[in-house]
């Protein structure tokens, strides 16, 4: 793994933190990207933290990846973790939620992929790993806008994998169910969190897909659903 560089969007969040720490442990040079301004003071030494990034802004994102490669010399993998969630019914919810979730789930992933692509294609074995959702396979009540946006991430993954089949870049996505986070524990206090997916476990699957060992996998939508 020596010398390989991985960029992780949503890098200041719960899943992002798990991915950053595991990637560092595995020997990656890690760039943690987030819209939040304040860096993580608890991150290991050597993590390149890039806060205040709007991944829906094409120019800002292009400048970001150019700066990353100027500093580190290369880019080998991109984990698209940036995104968000809202539960609301269509009748009682806001129609603006559909635009909001499209922007933060689909557009951030598409923009990051597009702007990172020249550098990933130049790497010996470029990797893109996106985060879809098991709940986008069949949407439940209140999940319409979220499921639609994550379905967009899944279609992006499939289409880009086909687009890049003549290259050494692979594109895959994980489809988690409920992730065990403090917010989900607060929102669902009557549910046993032991059945949920642990951030460390989901990060491990994503880092496997970013590894050389996953060279034969592309266009996969991999369920990571714990015991739900």
Short mmCIF file of C-alpha atoms in Angstrom, two decimals:
data_model
loop_
_atom_site.label_atom_id
_atom_site.label_comp_id
_atom_site.label_asym_id
_atom_site.label_seq_id
_atom_site.Cartn_x
_atom_site.Cartn_y
_atom_site.Cartn_z
CA UNK A 1 0.00 0.00 0.00
CA UNK A 2 3.06 2.25 0.30
CA UNK A 3 2.59 5.54 -1.52
CA UNK A 4 -1.06 5.08 -2.45
CA UNK A 5 -3.39 8.05 -1.93
CA UNK A 6 -7.09 7.84 -1.09
CA UNK A 7 -9.59 10.71 -0.95
CA UNK A 8 -12.60 10.28 1.34
CA UNK A 9 -15.54 12.68 0.99
CA UNK A 10 -17.70 13.15 4.06
CA UNK A 11 -14.45 12.56 5.86
CA UNK A 12 -15.40 14.36 9.08
CA UNK A 13 -18.57 12.29 9.70
CA UNK A 14 -19.10 9.03 11.59
CA UNK A 15 -18.58 6.67 8.64
CA UNK A 16 -15.94 8.99 7.21
CA UNK A 17 -13.98 8.83 10.44
CA UNK A 18 -14.10 5.03 10.45
CA UNK A 19 -12.85 4.95 6.86
CA UNK A 20 -10.10 7.49 7.51
CA UNK A 21 -8.77 5.60 10.53
CA UNK A 22 -8.86 2.21 8.80
CA UNK A 23 -7.23 3.57 5.65
CA UNK A 24 -4.40 5.08 7.71
CA UNK A 25 -4.00 1.79 9.55
CA UNK A 26 -3.71 0.00 6.20
CA UNK A 27 -0.98 2.38 5.06
CA UNK A 28 -2.85 4.72 2.73
CA UNK A 29 -2.04 8.41 2.50
CA UNK A 30 -5.46 9.82 3.39
CA UNK A 31 -7.18 13.02 2.32
CA UNK A 32 -10.36 13.68 4.34
CA UNK A 33 -12.77 16.03 2.53
CA UNK A 34 -15.83 17.61 4.10
CA UNK A 35 -18.18 20.57 3.81
CA UNK A 36 -17.69 21.26 7.51
CA UNK A 37 -15.03 23.89 8.13
CA UNK A 38 -13.54 22.63 11.37
CA UNK A 39 -11.06 19.75 11.04
CA UNK A 40 -11.08 16.70 13.28
CA UNK A 41 -8.63 17.34 16.09
CA UNK A 42 -8.60 13.65 17.01
CA UNK A 43 -7.45 12.35 13.62
CA UNK A 44 -4.12 10.51 13.40
CA UNK A 45 -1.06 12.46 12.33
CA UNK A 46 -0.62 12.62 8.59
CA UNK A 47 -4.29 12.89 7.60
CA UNK A 48 -4.67 15.71 5.07
CA UNK A 49 -7.90 17.42 6.14
CA UNK A 50 -9.72 19.57 3.58
CA UNK A 51 -12.73 21.32 5.13
CA UNK A 52 -15.16 23.84 3.71
CA UNK A 53 -15.49 22.03 0.37
CA UNK A 54 -18.72 22.28 -1.64
CA UNK A 55 -18.72 19.15 -3.79
CA UNK A 56 -21.67 20.42 -5.82
CA UNK A 57 -19.41 23.19 -7.17
CA UNK A 58 -17.61 21.77 -10.20
CA UNK A 59 -14.78 24.30 -10.28
CA UNK A 60 -14.10 24.10 -6.54
CA UNK A 61 -14.06 20.31 -6.75
CA UNK A 62 -11.73 20.32 -9.76
CA UNK A 63 -9.40 22.71 -7.94
CA UNK A 64 -9.53 20.46 -4.88
CA UNK A 65 -8.39 17.32 -6.69
CA UNK A 66 -5.75 19.24 -8.58
CA UNK A 67 -4.39 20.51 -5.24
CA UNK A 68 -4.46 17.00 -3.77
CA UNK A 69 -2.42 15.58 -6.63
CA UNK A 70 -0.05 18.54 -6.59
CA UNK A 71 0.64 17.85 -2.91
CA UNK A 72 0.70 14.05 -2.88
CA UNK A 73 1.74 13.28 -6.45
CA UNK A 74 -1.11 10.91 -7.29
CA UNK A 75 -4.64 9.73 -6.52
CA UNK A 76 -5.47 6.03 -6.37
CA UNK A 77 -8.92 5.80 -4.81
CA UNK A 78 -12.03 7.84 -4.04
CA UNK A 79 -14.59 6.93 -1.39
CA UNK A 80 -17.78 8.96 -1.82
CA UNK A 81 -19.28 9.03 1.67
CA UNK A 82 -20.61 12.61 1.63
CA UNK A 83 -24.41 12.68 1.78
CA UNK A 84 -27.43 12.96 4.01
CA UNK A 85 -30.83 11.61 4.98
CA UNK A 86 -34.34 12.88 5.59
CA UNK A 87 -37.41 10.87 6.55
CA UNK A 88 -40.67 12.51 5.54
CA UNK A 89 -43.80 11.55 3.70
CA UNK A 90 -44.64 13.24 0.43
CA UNK A 91 -47.96 14.52 1.81
CA UNK A 92 -46.54 16.17 4.91
CA UNK A 93 -42.98 16.82 3.79
CA UNK A 94 -41.30 19.49 1.71
CA UNK A 95 -40.91 19.13 -2.03
CA UNK A 96 -37.59 20.92 -1.61
CA UNK A 97 -36.29 17.79 0.15
CA UNK A 98 -36.15 16.06 -3.23
CA UNK A 99 -33.77 18.71 -4.58
CA UNK A 100 -31.78 18.81 -1.35
CA UNK A 101 -31.15 15.07 -1.22
CA UNK A 102 -30.35 14.93 -4.93
CA UNK A 103 -27.74 17.64 -4.43
CA UNK A 104 -26.00 16.14 -1.41
CA UNK A 105 -26.23 12.47 -2.42
CA UNK A 106 -26.13 12.27 -6.22
CA UNK A 107 -24.52 15.51 -7.34
CA UNK A 108 -21.69 15.39 -4.81
CA UNK A 109 -20.80 11.84 -5.90
CA UNK A 110 -21.06 12.62 -9.62
CA UNK A 111 -18.99 15.79 -9.31
CA UNK A 112 -16.29 14.15 -7.22
CA UNK A 113 -16.10 11.19 -9.63
CA UNK A 114 -15.84 13.43 -12.68
CA UNK A 115 -13.16 15.69 -11.26
CA UNK A 116 -11.10 12.85 -9.77
CA UNK A 117 -11.34 10.69 -12.88
CA UNK A 118 -8.30 11.98 -14.82
CA UNK A 119 -6.07 11.21 -11.84
CA UNK A 120 -7.66 7.83 -11.12
CA UNK A 121 -7.20 6.80 -14.76
CA UNK A 122 -3.54 7.73 -14.48
CA UNK A 123 -3.11 5.45 -11.45
CA UNK A 124 -2.09 1.80 -11.93
CA UNK A 125 -5.44 0.64 -10.50
CA UNK A 126 -7.89 3.44 -9.75
CA UNK A 127 -10.82 2.78 -7.45
CA UNK A 128 -14.17 4.50 -6.84
CA UNK A 129 -16.45 3.31 -4.05
CA UNK A 130 -19.83 5.00 -3.58
CA UNK A 131 -22.45 4.69 -0.84
CA UNK A 132 -25.92 3.71 -2.04
CA UNK A 133 -28.58 2.34 0.30
CA UNK A 134 -30.37 -0.95 0.86
CA UNK A 135 -33.49 1.17 1.37
CA UNK A 136 -33.27 2.34 -2.24
CA UNK A 137 -33.92 -1.17 -3.57
CA UNK A 138 -37.49 -0.96 -2.28
CA UNK A 139 -38.47 2.29 -0.61
CA UNK A 140 -40.55 2.34 2.54
CA UNK A 141 -42.91 5.03 3.75
CA UNK A 142 -41.18 8.36 4.22
CA UNK A 143 -38.17 7.20 2.22
CA UNK A 144 -39.18 8.45 -1.22
CA UNK A 145 -36.80 11.38 -1.64
CA UNK A 146 -33.91 9.62 0.07
CA UNK A 147 -34.38 6.37 -1.84
CA UNK A 148 -34.66 8.22 -5.14
CA UNK A 149 -31.38 10.01 -4.51
CA UNK A 150 -29.56 6.86 -3.45
CA UNK A 151 -30.99 5.02 -6.46
CA UNK A 152 -29.33 7.77 -8.48
CA UNK A 153 -26.00 6.96 -6.83
CA UNK A 154 -26.50 3.29 -7.69
CA UNK A 155 -27.25 4.03 -11.35
CA UNK A 156 -24.23 6.37 -11.45
CA UNK A 157 -22.11 3.50 -10.15
CA UNK A 158 -23.35 1.05 -12.78
CA UNK A 159 -23.09 3.48 -15.69
CA UNK A 160 -19.62 4.71 -14.75
CA UNK A 161 -18.37 1.15 -14.27
CA UNK A 162 -19.46 0.36 -17.83
CA UNK A 163 -17.90 3.58 -19.10
CA UNK A 164 -14.55 2.67 -17.56
CA UNK A 165 -14.36 -1.03 -18.42
CA UNK A 166 -11.56 -0.41 -20.90
CA UNK A 167 -9.46 1.18 -18.14
CA UNK A 168 -7.94 -0.06 -14.88
CA UNK A 169 -10.50 1.92 -12.83
CA UNK A 170 -13.24 0.01 -11.02
CA UNK A 171 -16.45 1.53 -9.70
CA UNK A 172 -18.56 -0.12 -7.01
CA UNK A 173 -21.06 0.81 -4.31
CA UNK A 174 -22.02 -0.48 -0.90
CA UNK A 175 -25.69 -0.62 0.08
CA UNK A 176 -25.91 -0.29 3.86
CA UNK A 177 -29.02 -0.63 5.94
CA UNK A 178 -29.20 1.39 9.17
CA UNK A 179 -25.74 2.41 10.36
CA UNK A 180 -25.06 2.37 14.10
CA UNK A 181 -24.52 6.06 14.81
CA UNK A 182 -25.32 8.20 17.88
CA UNK A 183 -28.02 10.00 15.87
CA UNK A 184 -29.75 6.76 14.85
CA UNK A 185 -29.62 5.51 18.43
CA UNK A 186 -31.27 8.74 19.54
CA UNK A 187 -33.91 8.60 16.79
CA UNK A 188 -34.73 4.90 17.32
CA UNK A 189 -34.27 4.25 21.05
CA UNK A 190 -36.47 1.14 21.06
CA UNK A 191 -34.41 -0.70 18.43
CA UNK A 192 -31.52 -3.01 19.30
CA UNK A 193 -28.49 -1.34 17.68
CA UNK A 194 -26.62 -4.66 17.65
CA UNK A 195 -28.51 -5.58 14.48
CA UNK A 196 -27.33 -2.44 12.67
CA UNK A 197 -24.21 -2.08 10.56
CA UNK A 198 -21.21 -0.82 12.50
CA UNK A 199 -19.30 2.04 10.83
CA UNK A 200 -16.02 0.13 11.18
CA UNK A 201 -17.50 -2.90 9.41
CA UNK A 202 -18.90 -0.84 6.56
CA UNK A 203 -15.59 0.99 6.21
CA UNK A 204 -13.78 -2.35 6.01
CA UNK A 205 -15.94 -3.43 3.06
CA UNK A 206 -15.32 -0.11 1.31
CA UNK A 207 -11.56 -0.37 1.83
CA UNK A 208 -11.61 -3.90 0.44
CA UNK A 209 -13.32 -2.61 -2.72
CA UNK A 210 -10.60 0.06 -2.91
CA UNK A 211 -7.84 -2.54 -2.67
CA UNK A 212 -5.91 -4.39 -5.35
CA UNK A 213 -7.61 -7.62 -4.24
CA UNK A 214 -10.93 -6.28 -5.60
CA UNK A 215 -9.59 -5.80 -9.14
CA UNK A 216 -12.12 -8.28 -10.57
CA UNK A 217 -15.14 -6.43 -9.14
CA UNK A 218 -16.74 -3.50 -10.94
CA UNK A 219 -20.32 -2.29 -11.24
CA UNK A 220 -21.28 -4.17 -8.08
CA UNK A 221 -23.94 -2.96 -5.66
CA UNK A 222 -22.96 -4.80 -2.51
CA UNK A 223 -25.50 -5.09 0.33
CA UNK A 224 -23.95 -4.49 3.76
CA UNK A 225 -26.97 -4.86 5.99
CA UNK A 226 -25.83 -6.37 9.27
CA UNK A 227 -28.70 -8.41 10.76
CA UNK A 228 -31.54 -6.12 9.81
#
